[in-house]
C-alpha positions as a Markdown table, in Angstrom:
| # | Residue | x | y | z |
|---|---|---|---|---|
| 1 | Met | -300.4 | 117.2 | -173.2 |
| 2 | Glu | -300.6 | 120.7 | -174.5 |
| 3 | Tyr | -297.5 | 122.9 | -174.7 |
| 4 | Phe | -297.2 | 126.7 | -174.7 |
| 5 | Gly | -293.9 | 127.5 | -176.2 |
| 6 | Trp | -292.0 | 125.0 | -178.4 |
| 7 | Asp | -294.0 | 122.7 | -180.6 |
| 8 | Ser | -292.8 | 119.6 | -178.7 |
| 9 | Pro | -290.3 | 118.5 | -176.1 |
| 10 | Asn | -288.1 | 117.0 | -178.8 |
| 11 | Asp | -287.1 | 120.5 | -179.8 |
| 12 | Leu | -285.0 | 120.9 | -176.6 |
| 13 | Ala | -281.4 | 121.6 | -177.2 |
| 14 | Thr | -278.9 | 119.1 | -175.7 |
| 15 | Ile | -277.7 | 121.5 | -173.1 |
| 16 | Lys | -278.1 | 121.8 | -169.3 |
| 17 | Arg | -281.8 | 122.3 | -168.5 |
| 18 | Leu | -284.1 | 122.6 | -165.5 |
| 19 | Leu | -287.7 | 122.1 | -164.5 |
| 20 | Val | -289.8 | 124.5 | -162.4 |
| 21 | Val | -292.8 | 122.8 | -160.8 |
| 22 | Gly | -295.7 | 125.2 | -160.4 |
| 23 | Ala | -296.6 | 128.1 | -162.7 |
| 24 | Gly | -297.9 | 130.5 | -160.2 |
| 25 | Ala | -296.4 | 134.0 | -159.7 |
| 26 | Met | -293.2 | 132.6 | -158.2 |
| 27 | Gly | -292.7 | 129.6 | -160.4 |
| 28 | Ser | -293.4 | 131.3 | -163.7 |
| 29 | Gln | -291.1 | 134.2 | -162.8 |
| 30 | Ile | -288.3 | 131.8 | -161.7 |
| 31 | Ala | -288.7 | 130.1 | -165.0 |
| 32 | Leu | -288.2 | 133.3 | -167.0 |
| 33 | Val | -285.2 | 134.4 | -164.9 |
| 34 | Cys | -283.5 | 131.1 | -165.7 |
| 35 | Ala | -284.4 | 131.3 | -169.4 |
| 36 | Arg | -283.0 | 134.8 | -169.6 |
| 37 | Ala | -279.8 | 133.4 | -168.2 |
| 38 | Gly | -279.5 | 131.0 | -171.1 |
| 39 | Tyr | -281.0 | 127.8 | -169.6 |
| 40 | Glu | -283.5 | 125.6 | -171.3 |
| 41 | Val | -286.4 | 125.7 | -168.9 |
| 42 | Leu | -289.5 | 123.5 | -168.5 |
| 43 | Cys | -292.3 | 124.8 | -166.4 |
| 44 | Gln | -295.0 | 122.4 | -165.2 |
| 45 | Asp | -298.4 | 122.9 | -163.7 |
| 46 | Ile | -301.4 | 120.6 | -163.4 |
| 47 | Ala | -303.8 | 123.2 | -164.8 |
| 48 | Glu | -303.5 | 124.3 | -168.4 |
| 49 | Ser | -305.4 | 127.5 | -167.5 |
| 50 | Ser | -302.6 | 128.3 | -165.0 |
| 51 | Leu | -300.0 | 127.8 | -167.7 |
| 52 | Glu | -301.9 | 130.0 | -170.2 |
| 53 | Arg | -302.3 | 132.7 | -167.5 |
| 54 | Ala | -298.6 | 132.5 | -166.5 |
| 55 | Trp | -297.5 | 132.6 | -170.2 |
| 56 | Lys | -299.6 | 135.7 | -170.9 |
| 57 | Asp | -298.4 | 137.4 | -167.7 |
| 58 | Leu | -294.7 | 136.8 | -168.5 |
| 59 | Gln | -295.2 | 138.1 | -172.1 |
| 60 | Ser | -296.9 | 141.2 | -170.7 |
| 61 | Arg | -294.1 | 141.9 | -168.2 |
| 62 | Ser | -291.5 | 141.3 | -170.9 |
| 63 | Ala | -293.3 | 143.7 | -173.3 |
| 64 | Arg | -293.4 | 146.4 | -170.6 |
| 65 | Asp | -289.7 | 146.0 | -169.9 |
| 66 | Val | -288.8 | 146.3 | -173.6 |
| 67 | Ala | -291.0 | 149.3 | -174.0 |
| 68 | Lys | -289.3 | 151.0 | -171.1 |
| 69 | Gly | -285.8 | 150.2 | -172.4 |
| 70 | Arg | -285.0 | 147.8 | -169.5 |
| 71 | Arg | -284.8 | 144.7 | -171.8 |
| 72 | Asp | -283.6 | 144.1 | -175.4 |
| 73 | Ala | -286.4 | 142.8 | -177.6 |
| 74 | Gly | -284.1 | 140.2 | -179.3 |
| 75 | Gln | -282.8 | 138.9 | -176.1 |
| 76 | Glu | -286.3 | 138.6 | -174.7 |
| 77 | Ala | -287.4 | 136.6 | -177.7 |
| 78 | Ala | -284.5 | 134.3 | -177.3 |
| 79 | Ala | -285.4 | 133.8 | -173.6 |
| 80 | Phe | -288.9 | 132.8 | -174.5 |
| 81 | Ser | -287.7 | 130.4 | -177.2 |
| 82 | Arg | -285.9 | 128.5 | -174.4 |
| 83 | Leu | -289.1 | 128.3 | -172.3 |
| 84 | Val | -291.7 | 125.5 | -172.4 |
| 85 | Phe | -294.8 | 125.2 | -170.4 |
| 86 | Gly | -296.6 | 121.8 | -170.0 |
| 87 | Thr | -298.8 | 119.7 | -167.8 |
| 88 | Asp | -297.1 | 116.2 | -167.8 |
| 89 | Leu | -294.7 | 116.1 | -164.9 |
| 90 | Asp | -293.3 | 112.7 | -165.7 |
| 91 | Ala | -292.5 | 113.7 | -169.3 |
| 92 | Leu | -291.0 | 117.0 | -168.4 |
| 93 | Ala | -288.8 | 115.6 | -165.7 |
| 94 | Arg | -287.1 | 112.8 | -167.6 |
| 95 | Asp | -284.1 | 114.8 | -168.8 |
| 96 | Val | -283.3 | 117.6 | -166.4 |
| 97 | Asp | -280.3 | 118.5 | -164.2 |
| 98 | Leu | -282.1 | 120.6 | -161.7 |
| 99 | Val | -285.7 | 120.7 | -160.4 |
| 100 | Ile | -287.1 | 123.8 | -158.5 |
| 101 | Glu | -290.4 | 123.1 | -156.9 |
| 102 | Ala | -292.7 | 126.1 | -156.4 |
| 103 | Ala | -296.0 | 124.5 | -155.7 |
| 104 | Val | -298.4 | 125.6 | -153.0 |
| 105 | Glu | -297.2 | 125.6 | -149.4 |
| 106 | Asn | -298.6 | 122.2 | -148.4 |
| 107 | Val | -296.0 | 119.7 | -147.1 |
| 108 | Asp | -297.9 | 116.6 | -148.1 |
| 109 | Leu | -298.3 | 117.8 | -151.6 |
| 110 | Lys | -294.7 | 118.8 | -151.9 |
| 111 | Arg | -293.6 | 115.4 | -150.6 |
| 112 | Gln | -295.9 | 113.7 | -153.1 |
| 113 | Ile | -294.4 | 115.8 | -155.9 |
| 114 | Phe | -290.8 | 115.0 | -155.0 |
| 115 | Ala | -291.6 | 111.3 | -154.6 |
| 116 | Gln | -293.0 | 111.3 | -158.1 |
| 117 | Leu | -290.0 | 113.2 | -159.4 |
| 118 | Asp | -287.6 | 110.8 | -157.8 |
| 119 | Glu | -289.0 | 108.0 | -159.9 |
| 120 | Val | -288.6 | 109.7 | -163.3 |
| 121 | Ala | -285.9 | 112.4 | -163.0 |
| 122 | Pro | -282.2 | 111.5 | -163.8 |
| 123 | Lys | -280.3 | 110.1 | -160.8 |
| 124 | His | -277.9 | 113.0 | -160.9 |
| 125 | Ala | -280.6 | 115.7 | -160.9 |
| 126 | Ile | -280.6 | 118.1 | -157.9 |
| 127 | Phe | -283.9 | 118.7 | -156.2 |
| 128 | Ala | -284.7 | 122.1 | -154.7 |
| 129 | Thr | -287.8 | 123.6 | -153.1 |
| 130 | Asn | -288.5 | 127.3 | -153.2 |
| 131 | Ser | -290.3 | 127.0 | -149.9 |
| 132 | Ser | -289.3 | 129.0 | -146.9 |
| 133 | Ser | -291.8 | 127.3 | -144.7 |
| 134 | Phe | -290.5 | 123.7 | -145.1 |
| 135 | Ile | -286.8 | 123.0 | -144.5 |
| 136 | Pro | -285.0 | 120.3 | -146.4 |
| 137 | Ser | -285.3 | 117.7 | -143.7 |
| 138 | Lys | -289.1 | 117.9 | -144.0 |
| 139 | Leu | -289.1 | 116.9 | -147.6 |
| 140 | Ala | -285.8 | 115.2 | -148.6 |
| 141 | Asp | -286.7 | 111.8 | -147.2 |
| 142 | Ala | -289.6 | 111.6 | -149.7 |
| 143 | Thr | -286.8 | 110.9 | -152.2 |
| 144 | Ser | -283.8 | 108.5 | -152.5 |
| 145 | Arg | -281.4 | 111.5 | -152.9 |
| 146 | Pro | -281.3 | 113.5 | -149.7 |
| 147 | Asp | -277.7 | 114.4 | -150.6 |
| 148 | Leu | -279.0 | 116.2 | -153.7 |
| 149 | Phe | -281.8 | 118.0 | -151.9 |
| 150 | Cys | -281.8 | 121.7 | -150.8 |
| 151 | Asn | -283.8 | 124.8 | -150.6 |
| 152 | Ile | -283.3 | 127.5 | -153.3 |
| 153 | His | -285.5 | 130.2 | -152.0 |
| 154 | Phe | -286.4 | 133.2 | -154.3 |
| 155 | Phe | -288.2 | 136.3 | -153.2 |
| 156 | Asn | -291.2 | 137.9 | -154.8 |
| 157 | Pro | -291.1 | 139.3 | -157.4 |
| 158 | Ala | -288.4 | 136.9 | -158.6 |
| 159 | Leu | -287.8 | 138.8 | -161.8 |
| 160 | Val | -286.6 | 141.7 | -159.7 |
| 161 | Met | -285.3 | 140.6 | -156.3 |
| 162 | Lys | -281.6 | 139.8 | -156.1 |
| 163 | Cys | -281.5 | 137.6 | -153.0 |
| 164 | Val | -281.7 | 133.9 | -153.1 |
| 165 | Glu | -281.4 | 131.9 | -149.9 |
| 166 | Ile | -279.8 | 128.4 | -150.1 |
| 167 | Val | -280.3 | 126.0 | -147.3 |
| 168 | Ala | -278.8 | 122.5 | -146.8 |
| 169 | Gly | -280.4 | 119.7 | -144.9 |
| 170 | Pro | -278.6 | 117.3 | -142.6 |
| 171 | Glu | -277.7 | 115.0 | -145.5 |
| 172 | Thr | -277.2 | 117.6 | -148.2 |
| 173 | Ser | -273.7 | 117.3 | -149.7 |
| 174 | Ala | -271.3 | 120.2 | -149.9 |
| 175 | Glu | -271.1 | 119.6 | -153.7 |
| 176 | Thr | -274.8 | 120.2 | -154.0 |
| 177 | Ile | -274.6 | 123.5 | -152.2 |
| 178 | Glu | -271.7 | 124.6 | -154.3 |
| 179 | Leu | -273.6 | 123.8 | -157.5 |
| 180 | Ala | -276.6 | 125.6 | -156.1 |
| 181 | Lys | -274.5 | 128.7 | -155.4 |
| 182 | Ala | -273.0 | 128.6 | -158.9 |
| 183 | Phe | -276.4 | 128.3 | -160.4 |
| 184 | Val | -277.7 | 131.3 | -158.5 |
| 185 | Val | -274.8 | 133.4 | -159.6 |
| 186 | Arg | -275.2 | 132.4 | -163.2 |
| 187 | Ile | -278.8 | 133.6 | -163.2 |
| 188 | Gly | -277.8 | 137.0 | -162.0 |
| 189 | Lys | -278.9 | 136.6 | -158.3 |
| 190 | Glu | -276.9 | 136.9 | -155.1 |
| 191 | Pro | -276.8 | 133.6 | -153.0 |
| 192 | Val | -277.1 | 133.8 | -149.2 |
| 193 | Val | -276.1 | 130.4 | -147.7 |
| 194 | Leu | -277.4 | 129.4 | -144.3 |
| 195 | Lys | -275.2 | 127.4 | -141.9 |
| 196 | Lys | -278.1 | 125.3 | -140.7 |
| 197 | Glu | -281.8 | 124.9 | -141.5 |
| 198 | Ile | -284.5 | 126.8 | -139.7 |
| 199 | Pro | -288.1 | 127.5 | -140.9 |
| 200 | Gly | -288.4 | 130.9 | -142.5 |
| 201 | Phe | -284.6 | 131.2 | -143.0 |
| 202 | Ile | -283.2 | 134.7 | -142.6 |
| 203 | Ala | -285.1 | 137.4 | -144.5 |
| 204 | Asn | -288.6 | 136.0 | -143.8 |
| 205 | Arg | -288.0 | 135.5 | -140.1 |
| 206 | Ile | -287.0 | 139.2 | -139.8 |
| 207 | Leu | -289.8 | 140.3 | -142.1 |
| 208 | Asn | -292.4 | 138.2 | -140.2 |
| 209 | Ala | -291.3 | 139.9 | -137.0 |
| 210 | Val | -292.0 | 143.2 | -138.6 |
| 211 | Arg | -295.3 | 142.0 | -140.0 |
| 212 | Asp | -296.4 | 140.6 | -136.6 |
| 213 | Glu | -295.7 | 143.9 | -134.9 |
| 214 | Ala | -297.5 | 145.8 | -137.6 |
| 215 | Val | -300.6 | 143.7 | -137.3 |
| 216 | Phe | -300.4 | 143.9 | -133.5 |
| 217 | Leu | -300.4 | 147.7 | -133.7 |
| 218 | Tyr | -303.3 | 147.7 | -136.1 |
| 219 | Glu | -305.4 | 145.2 | -134.2 |
| 220 | Asn | -304.9 | 147.1 | -130.9 |
| 221 | Gly | -306.0 | 150.4 | -132.4 |
| 222 | Val | -302.7 | 152.1 | -132.2 |
| 223 | Ala | -302.6 | 153.2 | -135.8 |
| 224 | Ser | -304.2 | 152.6 | -139.2 |
| 225 | Val | -302.8 | 150.4 | -141.9 |
| 226 | Asp | -301.7 | 153.3 | -144.0 |
| 227 | Ser | -300.2 | 155.1 | -141.1 |
| 228 | Ile | -298.1 | 152.1 | -140.1 |
| 229 | Asp | -297.0 | 151.6 | -143.7 |
| 230 | Ser | -296.1 | 155.3 | -144.0 |
| 231 | Ala | -294.0 | 155.2 | -140.8 |
| 232 | Cys | -292.0 | 152.2 | -142.2 |
| 233 | Arg | -291.4 | 154.0 | -145.5 |
| 234 | Thr | -290.5 | 157.4 | -144.2 |
| 235 | Ala | -288.8 | 156.6 | -140.9 |
| 236 | Leu | -287.2 | 153.2 | -141.6 |
| 237 | Gly | -286.5 | 153.6 | -145.3 |
| 238 | Tyr | -288.6 | 150.6 | -146.4 |
| 239 | Pro | -289.6 | 150.7 | -150.1 |
| 240 | Met | -293.1 | 149.7 | -149.0 |
| 241 | Gly | -294.8 | 149.1 | -145.7 |
| 242 | Pro | -295.6 | 145.7 | -144.3 |
| 243 | Phe | -299.3 | 145.8 | -145.2 |
| 244 | Glu | -298.4 | 146.9 | -148.8 |
| 245 | Leu | -296.0 | 144.0 | -149.0 |
| 246 | Met | -298.5 | 141.5 | -147.7 |
| 247 | Asp | -300.9 | 142.6 | -150.4 |
| 248 | Leu | -298.2 | 142.3 | -153.1 |
| 249 | Thr | -297.0 | 138.8 | -152.1 |
| 250 | Gly | -300.5 | 137.5 | -151.3 |
| 251 | Ile | -302.0 | 137.5 | -147.8 |
| 252 | Asp | -302.8 | 133.8 | -148.2 |
| 253 | Ile | -299.1 | 133.0 | -148.5 |
| 254 | Gly | -298.3 | 134.4 | -145.1 |
| 255 | Tyr | -301.4 | 132.9 | -143.7 |
| 256 | Phe | -300.5 | 129.3 | -144.8 |
| 257 | Thr | -296.9 | 129.8 | -143.7 |
| 258 | Lys | -298.2 | 130.8 | -140.2 |
| 259 | Lys | -300.6 | 127.8 | -140.1 |
| 260 | Ala | -297.8 | 125.4 | -141.0 |
| 261 | Arg | -295.5 | 126.9 | -138.3 |
| 262 | Phe | -298.3 | 126.8 | -135.7 |
| 263 | Ala | -299.0 | 123.1 | -136.6 |
| 264 | Glu | -295.3 | 122.4 | -135.7 |
| 265 | Thr | -294.9 | 124.5 | -132.6 |
| 266 | Asn | -298.4 | 124.7 | -131.2 |
| 267 | Asp | -297.3 | 128.1 | -129.9 |
| 268 | Pro | -300.2 | 130.7 | -130.2 |
| 269 | Lys | -297.8 | 133.4 | -131.3 |
| 270 | Asp | -297.1 | 131.4 | -134.4 |
| 271 | Ala | -300.8 | 131.2 | -135.4 |
| 272 | Pro | -302.3 | 133.5 | -138.1 |
| 273 | Ser | -303.7 | 136.7 | -136.6 |
| 274 | Lys | -307.4 | 137.4 | -136.4 |
| 275 | Ser | -307.4 | 140.1 | -139.0 |
| 276 | Val | -305.3 | 138.1 | -141.5 |
| 277 | Thr | -307.6 | 135.0 | -141.0 |
| 278 | Glu | -310.7 | 137.2 | -141.7 |
| 279 | Leu | -309.2 | 138.5 | -144.9 |
| 280 | Val | -308.3 | 135.0 | -146.2 |
| 281 | Glu | -311.7 | 133.7 | -145.3 |
| 282 | Arg | -313.4 | 136.5 | -147.3 |
| 283 | Gly | -311.0 | 135.9 | -150.2 |
| 284 | Asp | -309.4 | 139.3 | -149.9 |
| 285 | Leu | -305.9 | 138.2 | -150.7 |
| 286 | Gly | -304.3 | 141.5 | -151.9 |
| 287 | Arg | -303.5 | 142.7 | -155.3 |
| 288 | Lys | -304.3 | 139.5 | -157.1 |
| 289 | Thr | -307.9 | 139.7 | -155.9 |
| 290 | Gly | -308.2 | 143.5 | -156.1 |
| 291 | Arg | -308.7 | 143.9 | -152.4 |
| 292 | Gly | -306.7 | 143.1 | -149.2 |
| 293 | Trp | -305.4 | 145.6 | -146.7 |
| 294 | Tyr | -305.9 | 148.1 | -149.6 |
| 295 | Glu | -308.2 | 148.3 | -152.6 |
| 296 | Tyr | -306.8 | 148.1 | -156.1 |
| 297 | Ala | -307.8 | 149.0 | -159.6 |
| 298 | Glu | -307.8 | 146.4 | -162.4 |
| 299 | Asp | -304.3 | 147.5 | -163.4 |
| 300 | Gly | -303.0 | 147.0 | -159.9 |
| 301 | Thr | -302.9 | 150.6 | -158.9 |
| 302 | Arg | -303.5 | 151.1 | -155.2 |
| 303 | Leu | -306.6 | 153.1 | -154.6 |
| 304 | Gly | -306.6 | 153.4 | -150.8 |
| 305 | Pro | -307.2 | 151.5 | -147.6 |
| 306 | Ala | -309.9 | 148.8 | -147.9 |
């Protein structure tokens, strides 16, 4: 197993630590948020190339923040010294107090991950998923600890966004939710606790309604992508329009979320739209591919409608 960070897992300090599963944009940023808050953080991904890419991206983001005076260079170096990236899930999970899963939005894969974690992680470890598509009751029974299972849902970009939604399943203990709330506060975020589980939670359900209407207006020829985005920014005060936001978060993320919801409800309104499906099938996924609803330069600068 190759590590990017400490020389070996034996260098871990004997303090409370956590594991983030998945080193994509969300997982890697969650890991750095937690390391900045003083936690020892392990971040796992099955692909070493993903770990290398994530490590370089975080270093680049950190350097920009330091250069702009947003972060202290010494504190950033200390945060990275608390961060380990590796590929061996079993080895990384053996001595953690909290696991945050941020793998791709596939329920079978997530259940497989949690079942594996359940075998190797300490019995007291809390399991959390970052998913907003799959509620605790869809995943918790893959483990022997449904009382220690919840959703801790960050928003993209996790390094910036303050809100973190916390969702309990039918068997989640009150103590688990209190610990999750305390954790979220400690890492400098603002917890929003739901009273009961529902797919999409709060923010994404509201956001998805806006996105659906935006796509409806576009597909029916009412207005262009940039006109709809402009109206949302200048009339509604949104920091960016719904199409800009889809490009930022990844068009495929919303697509797979829609597919998962449609599989559950079989309601046509929950299925991905025609235009979104076409973009995904072409591989035009937004900023990360250089083209989505808009076109982007290599540095991520938006050039104009695609």
